[in-house]
Tab-separated table of C-alpha atoms in Angstrom:
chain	number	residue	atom	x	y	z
A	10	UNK	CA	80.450	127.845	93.776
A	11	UNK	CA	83.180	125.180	93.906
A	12	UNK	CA	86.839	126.664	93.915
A	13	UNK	CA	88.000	124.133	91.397
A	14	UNK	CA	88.994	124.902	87.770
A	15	UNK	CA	86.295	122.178	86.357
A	16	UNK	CA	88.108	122.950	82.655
A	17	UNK	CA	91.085	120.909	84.431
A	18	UNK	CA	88.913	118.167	85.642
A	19	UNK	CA	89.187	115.805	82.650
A	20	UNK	CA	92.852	115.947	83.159
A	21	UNK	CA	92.738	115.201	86.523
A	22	UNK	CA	90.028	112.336	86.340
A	23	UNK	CA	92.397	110.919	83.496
A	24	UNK	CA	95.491	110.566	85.431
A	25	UNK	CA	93.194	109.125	88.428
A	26	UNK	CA	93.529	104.732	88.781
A	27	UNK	CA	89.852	104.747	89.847
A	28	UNK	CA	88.399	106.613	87.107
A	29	UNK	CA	86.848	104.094	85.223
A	30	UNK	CA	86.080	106.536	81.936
A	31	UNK	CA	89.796	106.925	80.521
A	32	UNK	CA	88.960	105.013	76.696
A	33	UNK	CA	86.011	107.396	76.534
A	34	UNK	CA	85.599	110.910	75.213
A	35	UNK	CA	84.486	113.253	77.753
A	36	UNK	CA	81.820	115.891	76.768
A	37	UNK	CA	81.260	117.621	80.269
A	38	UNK	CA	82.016	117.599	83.756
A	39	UNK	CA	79.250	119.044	86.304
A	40	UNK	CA	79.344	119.446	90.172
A	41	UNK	CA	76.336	118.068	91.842
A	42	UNK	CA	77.469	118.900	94.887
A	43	UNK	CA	80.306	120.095	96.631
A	44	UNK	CA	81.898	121.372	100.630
A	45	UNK	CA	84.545	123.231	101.533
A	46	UNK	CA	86.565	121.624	103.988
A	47	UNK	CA	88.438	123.404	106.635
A	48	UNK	CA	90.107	120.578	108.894
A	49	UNK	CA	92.547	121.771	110.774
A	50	UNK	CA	95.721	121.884	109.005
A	51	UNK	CA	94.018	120.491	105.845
A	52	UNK	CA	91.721	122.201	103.693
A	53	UNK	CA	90.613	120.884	100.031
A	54	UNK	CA	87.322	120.514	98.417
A	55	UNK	CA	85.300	117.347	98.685
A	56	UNK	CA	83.241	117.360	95.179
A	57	UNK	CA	80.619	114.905	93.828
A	58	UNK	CA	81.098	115.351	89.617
A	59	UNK	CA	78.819	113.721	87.038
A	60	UNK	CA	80.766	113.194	84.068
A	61	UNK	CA	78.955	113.234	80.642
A	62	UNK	CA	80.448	111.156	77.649
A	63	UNK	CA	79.719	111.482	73.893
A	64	UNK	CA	78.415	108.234	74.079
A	65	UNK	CA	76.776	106.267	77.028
A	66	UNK	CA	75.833	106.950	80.350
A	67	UNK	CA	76.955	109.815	82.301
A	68	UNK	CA	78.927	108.501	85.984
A	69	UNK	CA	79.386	110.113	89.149
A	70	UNK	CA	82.557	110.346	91.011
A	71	UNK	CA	83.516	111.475	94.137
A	72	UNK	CA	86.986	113.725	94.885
A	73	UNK	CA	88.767	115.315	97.386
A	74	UNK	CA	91.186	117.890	95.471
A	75	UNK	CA	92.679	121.116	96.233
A	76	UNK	CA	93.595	123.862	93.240
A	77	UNK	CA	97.493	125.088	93.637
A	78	UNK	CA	99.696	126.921	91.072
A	79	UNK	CA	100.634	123.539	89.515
A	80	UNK	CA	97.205	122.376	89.073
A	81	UNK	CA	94.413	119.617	90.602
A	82	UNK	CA	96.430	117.880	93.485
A	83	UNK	CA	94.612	114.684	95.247
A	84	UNK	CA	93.875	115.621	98.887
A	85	UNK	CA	94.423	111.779	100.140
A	86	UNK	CA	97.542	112.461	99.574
A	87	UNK	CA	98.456	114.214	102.324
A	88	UNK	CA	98.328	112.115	105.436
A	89	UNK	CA	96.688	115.077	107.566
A	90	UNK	CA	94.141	115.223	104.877
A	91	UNK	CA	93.245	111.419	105.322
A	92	UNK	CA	93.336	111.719	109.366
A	93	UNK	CA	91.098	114.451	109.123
A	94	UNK	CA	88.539	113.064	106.658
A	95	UNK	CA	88.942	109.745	108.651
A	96	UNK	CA	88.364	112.329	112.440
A	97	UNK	CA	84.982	113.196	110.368
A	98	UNK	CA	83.682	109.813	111.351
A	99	UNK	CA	84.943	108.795	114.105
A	100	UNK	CA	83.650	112.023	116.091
A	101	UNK	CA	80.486	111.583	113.990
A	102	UNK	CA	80.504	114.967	112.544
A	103	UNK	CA	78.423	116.619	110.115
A	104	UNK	CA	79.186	119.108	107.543
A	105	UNK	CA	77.047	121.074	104.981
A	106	UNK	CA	77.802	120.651	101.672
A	107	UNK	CA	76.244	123.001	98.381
A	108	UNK	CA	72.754	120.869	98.763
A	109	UNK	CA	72.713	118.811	101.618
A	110	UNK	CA	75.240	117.925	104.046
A	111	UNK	CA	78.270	114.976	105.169
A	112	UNK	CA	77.440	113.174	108.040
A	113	UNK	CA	80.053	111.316	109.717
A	114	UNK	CA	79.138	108.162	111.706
A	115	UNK	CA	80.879	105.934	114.442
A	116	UNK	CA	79.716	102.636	115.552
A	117	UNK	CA	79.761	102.869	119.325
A	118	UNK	CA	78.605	99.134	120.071
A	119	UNK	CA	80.502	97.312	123.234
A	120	UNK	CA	82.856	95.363	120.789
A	121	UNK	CA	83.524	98.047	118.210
A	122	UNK	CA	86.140	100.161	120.251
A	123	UNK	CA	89.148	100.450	118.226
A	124	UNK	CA	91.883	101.859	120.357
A	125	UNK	CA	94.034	103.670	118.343
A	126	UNK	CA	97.305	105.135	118.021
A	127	UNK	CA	98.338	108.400	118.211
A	128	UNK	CA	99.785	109.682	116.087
A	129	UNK	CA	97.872	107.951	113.755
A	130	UNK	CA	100.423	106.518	111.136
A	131	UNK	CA	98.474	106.471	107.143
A	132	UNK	CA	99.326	103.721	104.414
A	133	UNK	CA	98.238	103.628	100.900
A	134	UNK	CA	97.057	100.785	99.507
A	135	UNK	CA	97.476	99.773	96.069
A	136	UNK	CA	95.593	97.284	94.995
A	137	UNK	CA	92.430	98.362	94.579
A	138	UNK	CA	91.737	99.991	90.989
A	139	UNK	CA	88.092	101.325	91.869
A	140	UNK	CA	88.336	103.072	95.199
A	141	UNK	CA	91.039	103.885	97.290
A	142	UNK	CA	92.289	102.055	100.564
A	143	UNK	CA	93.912	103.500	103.436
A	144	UNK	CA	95.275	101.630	106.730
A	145	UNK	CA	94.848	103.820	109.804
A	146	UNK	CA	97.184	103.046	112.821
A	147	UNK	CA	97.209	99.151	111.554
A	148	UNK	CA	94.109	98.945	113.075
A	149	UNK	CA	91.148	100.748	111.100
A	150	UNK	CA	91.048	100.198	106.861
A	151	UNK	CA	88.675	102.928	105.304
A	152	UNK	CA	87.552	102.983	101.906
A	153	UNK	CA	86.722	105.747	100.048
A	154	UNK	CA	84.332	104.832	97.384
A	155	UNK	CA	85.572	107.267	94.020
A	156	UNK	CA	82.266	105.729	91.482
A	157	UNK	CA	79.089	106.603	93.172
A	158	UNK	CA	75.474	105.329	92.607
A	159	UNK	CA	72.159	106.359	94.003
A	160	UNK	CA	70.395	104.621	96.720
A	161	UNK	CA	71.637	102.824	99.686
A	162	UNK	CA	75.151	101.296	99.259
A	163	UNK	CA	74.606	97.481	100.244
A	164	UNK	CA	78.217	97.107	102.269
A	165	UNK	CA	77.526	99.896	104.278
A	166	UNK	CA	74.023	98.439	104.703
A	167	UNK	CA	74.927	94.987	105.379
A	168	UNK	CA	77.860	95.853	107.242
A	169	UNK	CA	75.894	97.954	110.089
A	170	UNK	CA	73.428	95.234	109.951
A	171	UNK	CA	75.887	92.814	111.063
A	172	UNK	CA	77.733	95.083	113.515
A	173	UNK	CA	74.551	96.439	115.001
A	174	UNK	CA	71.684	94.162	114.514
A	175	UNK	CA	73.504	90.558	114.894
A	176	UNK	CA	76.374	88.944	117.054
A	177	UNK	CA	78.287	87.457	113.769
A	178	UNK	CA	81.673	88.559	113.711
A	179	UNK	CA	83.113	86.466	111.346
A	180	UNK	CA	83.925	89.631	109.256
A	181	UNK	CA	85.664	92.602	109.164
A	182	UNK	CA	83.599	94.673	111.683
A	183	UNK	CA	82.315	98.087	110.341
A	184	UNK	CA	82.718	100.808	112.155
A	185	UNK	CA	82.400	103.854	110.908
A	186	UNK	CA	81.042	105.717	108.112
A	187	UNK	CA	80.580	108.895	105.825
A	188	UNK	CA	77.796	109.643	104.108
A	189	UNK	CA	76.391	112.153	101.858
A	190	UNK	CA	72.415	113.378	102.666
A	191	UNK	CA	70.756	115.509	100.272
A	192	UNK	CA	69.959	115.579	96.367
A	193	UNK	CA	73.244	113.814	95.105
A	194	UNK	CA	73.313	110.841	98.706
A	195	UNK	CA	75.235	107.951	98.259
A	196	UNK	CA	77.686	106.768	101.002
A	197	UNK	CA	81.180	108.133	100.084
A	198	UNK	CA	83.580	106.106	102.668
A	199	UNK	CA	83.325	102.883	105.101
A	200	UNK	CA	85.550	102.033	107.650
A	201	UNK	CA	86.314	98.517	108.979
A	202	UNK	CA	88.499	97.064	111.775
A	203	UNK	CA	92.017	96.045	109.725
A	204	UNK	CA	92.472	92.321	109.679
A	205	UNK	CA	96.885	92.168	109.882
A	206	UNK	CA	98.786	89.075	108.122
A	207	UNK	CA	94.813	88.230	106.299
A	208	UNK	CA	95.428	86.065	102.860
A	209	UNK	CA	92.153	85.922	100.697
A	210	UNK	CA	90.781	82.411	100.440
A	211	UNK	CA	91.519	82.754	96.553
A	212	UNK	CA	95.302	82.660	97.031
A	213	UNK	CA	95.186	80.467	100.540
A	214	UNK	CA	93.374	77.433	98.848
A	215	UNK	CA	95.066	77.955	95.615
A	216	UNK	CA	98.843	77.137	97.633
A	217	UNK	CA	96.880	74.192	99.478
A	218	UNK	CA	95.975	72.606	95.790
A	219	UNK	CA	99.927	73.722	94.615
A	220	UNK	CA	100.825	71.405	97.835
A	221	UNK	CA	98.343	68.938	98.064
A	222	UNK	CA	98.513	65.880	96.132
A	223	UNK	CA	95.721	64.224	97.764
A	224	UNK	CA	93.824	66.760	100.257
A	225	UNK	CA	94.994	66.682	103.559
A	226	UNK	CA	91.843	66.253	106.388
A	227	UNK	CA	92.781	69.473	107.322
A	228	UNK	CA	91.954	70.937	104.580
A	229	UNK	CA	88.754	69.253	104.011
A	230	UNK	CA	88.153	70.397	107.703
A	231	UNK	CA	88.843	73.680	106.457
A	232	UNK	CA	86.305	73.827	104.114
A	233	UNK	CA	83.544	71.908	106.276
A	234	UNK	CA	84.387	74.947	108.932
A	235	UNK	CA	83.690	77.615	105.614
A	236	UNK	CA	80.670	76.079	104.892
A	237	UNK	CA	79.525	76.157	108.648
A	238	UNK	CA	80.721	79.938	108.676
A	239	UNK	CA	78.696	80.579	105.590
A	240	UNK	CA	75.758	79.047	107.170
A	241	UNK	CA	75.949	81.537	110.179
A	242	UNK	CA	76.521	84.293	108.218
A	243	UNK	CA	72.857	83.459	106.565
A	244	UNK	CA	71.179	82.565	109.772
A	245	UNK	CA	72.395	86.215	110.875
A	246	UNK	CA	70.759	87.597	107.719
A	247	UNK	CA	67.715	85.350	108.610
A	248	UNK	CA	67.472	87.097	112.082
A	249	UNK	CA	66.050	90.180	111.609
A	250	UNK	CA	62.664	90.504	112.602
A	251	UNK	CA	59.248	91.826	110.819
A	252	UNK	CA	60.079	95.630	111.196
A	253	UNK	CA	63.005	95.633	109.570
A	254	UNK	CA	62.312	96.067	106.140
A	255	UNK	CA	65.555	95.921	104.143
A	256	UNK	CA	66.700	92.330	105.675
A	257	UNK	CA	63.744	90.753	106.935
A	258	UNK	CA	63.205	86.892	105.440
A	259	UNK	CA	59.834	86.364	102.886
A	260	UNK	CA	58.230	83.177	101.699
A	261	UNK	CA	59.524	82.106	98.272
A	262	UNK	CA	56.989	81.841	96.177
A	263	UNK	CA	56.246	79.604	92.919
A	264	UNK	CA	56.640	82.733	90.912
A	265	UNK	CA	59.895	83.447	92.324
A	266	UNK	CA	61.413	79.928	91.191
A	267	UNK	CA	59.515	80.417	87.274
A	268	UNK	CA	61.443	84.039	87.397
A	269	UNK	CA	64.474	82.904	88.145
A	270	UNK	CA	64.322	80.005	86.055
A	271	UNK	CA	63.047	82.336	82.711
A	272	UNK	CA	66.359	84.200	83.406
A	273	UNK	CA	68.315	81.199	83.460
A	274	UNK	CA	66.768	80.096	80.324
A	275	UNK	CA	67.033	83.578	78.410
A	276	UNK	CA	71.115	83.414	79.530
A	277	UNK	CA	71.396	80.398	77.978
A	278	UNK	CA	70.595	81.908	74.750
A	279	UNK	CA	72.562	84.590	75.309
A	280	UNK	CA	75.651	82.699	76.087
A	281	UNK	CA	75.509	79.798	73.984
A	282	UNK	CA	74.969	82.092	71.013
A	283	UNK	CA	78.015	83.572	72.179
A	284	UNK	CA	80.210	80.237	73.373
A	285	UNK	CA	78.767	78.102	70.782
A	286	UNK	CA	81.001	79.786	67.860
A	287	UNK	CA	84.446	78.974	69.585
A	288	UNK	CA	82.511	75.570	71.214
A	289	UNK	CA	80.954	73.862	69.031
A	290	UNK	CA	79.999	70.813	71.585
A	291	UNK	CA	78.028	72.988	73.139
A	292	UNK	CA	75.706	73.757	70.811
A	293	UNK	CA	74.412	69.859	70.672
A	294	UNK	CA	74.137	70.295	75.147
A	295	UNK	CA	71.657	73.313	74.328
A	296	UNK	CA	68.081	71.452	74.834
A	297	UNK	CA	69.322	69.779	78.033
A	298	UNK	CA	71.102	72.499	79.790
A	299	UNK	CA	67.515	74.411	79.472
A	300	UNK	CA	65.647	71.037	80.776
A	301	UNK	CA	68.126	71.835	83.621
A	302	UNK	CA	67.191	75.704	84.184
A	303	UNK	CA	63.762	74.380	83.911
A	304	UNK	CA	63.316	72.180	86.462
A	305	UNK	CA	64.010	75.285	89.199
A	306	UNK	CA	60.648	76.352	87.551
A	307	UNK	CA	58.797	72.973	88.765
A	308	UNK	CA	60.158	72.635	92.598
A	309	UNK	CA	57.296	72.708	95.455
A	310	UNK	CA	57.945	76.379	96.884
A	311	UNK	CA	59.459	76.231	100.262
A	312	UNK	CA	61.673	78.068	102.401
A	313	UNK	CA	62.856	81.870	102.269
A	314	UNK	CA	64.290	84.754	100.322
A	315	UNK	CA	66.664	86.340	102.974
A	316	UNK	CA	69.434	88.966	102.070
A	317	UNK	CA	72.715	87.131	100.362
A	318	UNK	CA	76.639	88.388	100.157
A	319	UNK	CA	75.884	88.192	96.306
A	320	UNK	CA	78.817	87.531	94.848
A	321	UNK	CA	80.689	84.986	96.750
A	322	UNK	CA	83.695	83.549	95.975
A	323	UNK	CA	86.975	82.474	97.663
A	324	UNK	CA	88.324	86.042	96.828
A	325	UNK	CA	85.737	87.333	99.242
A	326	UNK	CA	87.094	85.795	102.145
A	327	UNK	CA	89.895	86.020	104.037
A	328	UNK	CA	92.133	83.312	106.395
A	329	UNK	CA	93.114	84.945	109.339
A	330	UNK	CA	94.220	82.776	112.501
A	331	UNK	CA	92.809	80.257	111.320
A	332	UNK	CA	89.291	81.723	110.843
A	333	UNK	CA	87.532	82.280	107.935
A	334	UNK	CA	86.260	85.895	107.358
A	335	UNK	CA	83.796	87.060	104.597
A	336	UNK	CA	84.270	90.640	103.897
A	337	UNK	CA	82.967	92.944	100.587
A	338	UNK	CA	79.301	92.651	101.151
A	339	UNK	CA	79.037	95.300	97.903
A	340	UNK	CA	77.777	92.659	95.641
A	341	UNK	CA	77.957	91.890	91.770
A	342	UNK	CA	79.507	95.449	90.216
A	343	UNK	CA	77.634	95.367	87.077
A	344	UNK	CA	74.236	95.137	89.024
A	345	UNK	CA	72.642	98.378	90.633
A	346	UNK	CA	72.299	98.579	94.253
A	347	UNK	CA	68.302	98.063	93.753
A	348	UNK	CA	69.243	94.500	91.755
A	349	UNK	CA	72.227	93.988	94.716
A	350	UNK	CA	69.929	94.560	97.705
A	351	UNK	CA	67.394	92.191	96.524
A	352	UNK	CA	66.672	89.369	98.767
A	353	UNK	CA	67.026	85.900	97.114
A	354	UNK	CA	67.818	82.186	97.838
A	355	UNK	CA	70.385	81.808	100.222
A	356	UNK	CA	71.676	78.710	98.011
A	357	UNK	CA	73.169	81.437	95.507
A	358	UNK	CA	75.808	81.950	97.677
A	359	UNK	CA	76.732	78.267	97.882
A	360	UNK	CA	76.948	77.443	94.347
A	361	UNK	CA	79.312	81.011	93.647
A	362	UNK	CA	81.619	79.874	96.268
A	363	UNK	CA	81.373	75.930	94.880
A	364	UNK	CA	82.004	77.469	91.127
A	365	UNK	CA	85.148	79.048	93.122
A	366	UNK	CA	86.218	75.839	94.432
A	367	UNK	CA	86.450	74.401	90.629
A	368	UNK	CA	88.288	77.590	89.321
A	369	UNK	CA	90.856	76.801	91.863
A	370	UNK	CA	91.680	73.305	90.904
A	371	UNK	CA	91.425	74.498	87.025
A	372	UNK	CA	93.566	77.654	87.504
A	373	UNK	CA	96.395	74.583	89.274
A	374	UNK	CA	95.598	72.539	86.475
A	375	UNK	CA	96.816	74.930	83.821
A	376	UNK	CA	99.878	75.302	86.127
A	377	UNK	CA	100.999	72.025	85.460
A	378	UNK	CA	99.593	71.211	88.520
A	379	UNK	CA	97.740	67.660	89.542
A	380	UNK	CA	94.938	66.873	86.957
A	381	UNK	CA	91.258	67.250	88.254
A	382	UNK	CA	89.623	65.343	90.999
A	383	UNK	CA	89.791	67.579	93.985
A	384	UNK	CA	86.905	69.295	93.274
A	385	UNK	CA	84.217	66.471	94.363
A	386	UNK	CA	85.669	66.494	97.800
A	387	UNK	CA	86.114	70.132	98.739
A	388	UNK	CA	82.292	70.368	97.814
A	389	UNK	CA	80.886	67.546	99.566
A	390	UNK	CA	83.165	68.860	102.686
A	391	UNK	CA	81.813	72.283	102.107
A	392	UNK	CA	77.703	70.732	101.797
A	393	UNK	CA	78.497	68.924	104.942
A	394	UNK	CA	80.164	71.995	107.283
A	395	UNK	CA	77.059	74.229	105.332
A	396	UNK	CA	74.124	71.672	106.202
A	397	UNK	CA	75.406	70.557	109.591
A	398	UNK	CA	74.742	74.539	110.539
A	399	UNK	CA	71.900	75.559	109.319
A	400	UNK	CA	69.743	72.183	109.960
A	401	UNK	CA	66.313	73.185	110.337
A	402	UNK	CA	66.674	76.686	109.106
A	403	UNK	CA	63.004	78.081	107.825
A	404	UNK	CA	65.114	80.180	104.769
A	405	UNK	CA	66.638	76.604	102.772
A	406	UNK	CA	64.402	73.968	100.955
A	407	UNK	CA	61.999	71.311	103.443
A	408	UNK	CA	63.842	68.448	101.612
A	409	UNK	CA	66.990	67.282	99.581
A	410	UNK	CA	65.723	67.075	96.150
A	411	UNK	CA	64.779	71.094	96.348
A	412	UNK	CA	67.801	71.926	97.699
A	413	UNK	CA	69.316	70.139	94.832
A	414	UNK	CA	67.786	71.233	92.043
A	415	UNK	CA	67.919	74.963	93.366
A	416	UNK	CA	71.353	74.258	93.760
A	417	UNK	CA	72.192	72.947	90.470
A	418	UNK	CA	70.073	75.694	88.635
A	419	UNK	CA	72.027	78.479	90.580
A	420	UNK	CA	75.718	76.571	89.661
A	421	UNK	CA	74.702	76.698	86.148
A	422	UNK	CA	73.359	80.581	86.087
A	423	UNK	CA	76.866	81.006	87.931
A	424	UNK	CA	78.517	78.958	85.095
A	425	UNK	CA	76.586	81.292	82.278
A	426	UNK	CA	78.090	84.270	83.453
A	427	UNK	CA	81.538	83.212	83.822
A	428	UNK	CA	81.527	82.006	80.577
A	429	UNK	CA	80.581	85.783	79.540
A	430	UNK	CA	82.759	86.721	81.595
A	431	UNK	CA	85.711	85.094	80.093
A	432	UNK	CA	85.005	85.406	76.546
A	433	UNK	CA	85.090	89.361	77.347
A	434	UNK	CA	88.295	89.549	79.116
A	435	UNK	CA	90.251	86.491	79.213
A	436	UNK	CA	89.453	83.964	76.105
A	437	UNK	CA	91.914	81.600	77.209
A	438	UNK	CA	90.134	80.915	80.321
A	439	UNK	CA	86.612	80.182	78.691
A	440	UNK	CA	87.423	76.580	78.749
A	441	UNK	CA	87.159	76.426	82.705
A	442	UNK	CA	83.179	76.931	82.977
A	443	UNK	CA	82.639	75.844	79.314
A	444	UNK	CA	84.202	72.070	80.417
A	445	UNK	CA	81.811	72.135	83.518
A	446	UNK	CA	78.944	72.817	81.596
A	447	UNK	CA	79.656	69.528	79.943
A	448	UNK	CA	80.273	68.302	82.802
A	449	UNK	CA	77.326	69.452	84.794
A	450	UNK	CA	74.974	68.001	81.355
A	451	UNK	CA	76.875	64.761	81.421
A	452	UNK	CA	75.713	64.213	85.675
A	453	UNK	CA	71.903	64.689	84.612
């Protein structure tokens, strides 16, 4: 039995920045599993709770809290707590919980050794609203993930397969983890080398446009080198051979393209039923944006489905020495990890990080900032730095007009869901993808 008051729970999860349930009435809170931990000079009790609303889908969450006279109190907040949790991985340790057990797990390859300070010095970061961040000794960031989900948790996935499997490094190495085995598994905290005096690609290309009247050739050679990067980081996923189940490469096949393209097709409904009230232009583009989707259906199947980042954008990588890193291999939130882990085109990835490259020069744009015309440029220097690398790679298209039309088809299912996106949560911005959708029916 867990030694926490669950009738204080809903309190607690309330006054919690990761718990995504606050606007909801809570009808129950249940432990599905639960350990005592004794660490030293820190003791608290790490719980997994499924939280039932009146309405909608019950959520797990993971805590670490400890019961005193005053009521639920956050173990991470005591930095002997956090070195101790953290001490759980990095000696590989395992624990039993109330149905299974935590096992702790350090990455001991050649290049992984993270010497680290002693004593270890803990800072909070606060930026994150879903998990929380911690930065170990300036050297080690560990995340420990607060909304849980069953099956295998793709960044902890991807990230050993990088570290372990592959000699990419242009990422944030993982290495370490803690997971949860039994009834109630999910991975409950991942551990990366810290990248120091990092800005994310979103804010470093956004000062470059602020700057940049005309782009500099360093900058385009900036983005040819992203592109090239990006290209590794799919060869990489491309590597792994026959046994390896979860990231092994597999023909594409006809009925791949007409799946993807019915999708495509059924957003456009979706959206421009949606869109079409506030834009009425739209409405007349209808017959040819779906001639568009369709054509995916029609290309001569070649090259591979290999494993993708999955939601790639400039906010998913960072500039740091003047080297591009891609980090947050979770994938699209609202999908499951089932839907996250799937394998799929590589050219996903380009068009989400060439939809980025157009949000940029909008977002300067409604600044005030130089009118459009950047965006051609930072995409054919992108194509170029992405083509030169992976020339001759079995996983893209066996000629231009595929990778085109694949290409196009995967901007505009990127440009469907931003326009969801922003009609949800930030109506002013709808204009951005809803003028490239023009834009992209106009260049037919």
């Amino acid at each position: 039995m867990t030694p926490l008051d669950l009738t204080k729970l809903p309190d607690f999860l309330r006054a919690q920045r990761w718990f995504a349930g606050k606007a909801w009435p809570i009808k129950s809170v249940s432990v599905a599993d639960h350990v005592t931990m004794e660490l030293g000079t820190c003791s608290f009790t790490l719980a997994i709770i499924e939280v039932a609303y009146e309405l909608g889908q019950p959520e797990r969450y993971q805590l670490q809290a400890r019961q005193t006279p005053d009521g639920l109190v956050s173990a991470l907040e005591d930095d002997d707590c956090v070195r101790a949790v953290f001490n759980l991985a990095r000696e590989g340790r395992v624990v039993s919980s109330g149905s299974g057990r935590v096992v702790g797990e350090w990455i001991a390859s050649t290049d992984s050794g993270v010497a680290l300070p002693e004593p270890l010095s803990v800072r909070r970061l606060n930026v994150e609203q879903s998990n929380t961040s911690l930065v170990l000794g300036e050297r080690v960031i560990i995340k420990v993930i607060r909304k849980l989900e069953a099956g295998v948790n793709p960044e902890y996935e991807v990230g050993r397969f990088l570290a372990t499997k592959t000699d990419f490094r242009a990422t944030p190495q993982l290495v370490g983890a803690l997971n949860l085995e039994g009834p109630a598994g999910a991975t409950l905290a991942v551990a990366h080398r810290f990248v120091p005096d990092a800005v994310d690609g979103w804010k470093y290309t956004l000062e470059r446009l602020r700057q940049e009247k005309a782009l500099s050739e360093r900058f385009l050679g900036e983005m040819r080198e992203l592109g090239a990067r990006l290209g590794e980081l799919h060869k990489a996923f491309a590597s792994a051979g026959p046994d390896d189940l979860a990231f092994s490469p597999e023909p594409l096949l006809q009925e791949d393209l007409q799946r993807w393209s019915a999708s495509i097709v059924g957003e456009l409904g979706v959206t421009l039923a949606d869109a079409g009230r506030l834009h009425a232009d739209l409405e007349g583009r209808r017959e040819g944006l779906i001639a568009y989707a369709k054509r995916l259906a029609h290309v001569a199947p070649s090259g591979q489905k290999i494993r993708i980042h999955g939601d790639l954008h400039l906010g998913q990588v960072l500039r740091s020495q003047n080297q591009w890193l891609f980090f947050d291999f979770e994938g699209e939130p609202s999908r499951s990890f089932t839907a996250r882990r799937e394998k799929y085109s590589a050219l996903r990835d380009v068009a989400g990080m060439i939809r980025s490259f157009d949000y940029a020069e909008a977002t300067v744009a409604l600044e005030g900032g130089q009118p459009r015309g950047r965006v051609g440029p930072t995409r054919d220097a992108f194509l170029e730095g992405y083509r030169q690398a992976t020339r001759g790679a079995p996983f893209l298209p066996d000629s231009d007009e595929a990778f085109d039309v694949m290409l196009r088809a995967f901007e505009l299912e990127k440009l469907l869901y931003e326009v969801r996106y922003e009609l949800a949560n930030r109506p002013d911005w709808v204009r951005i993808p809803v003028e490239a959708l023009l834009r992209m029916e106009d260049a037919q």
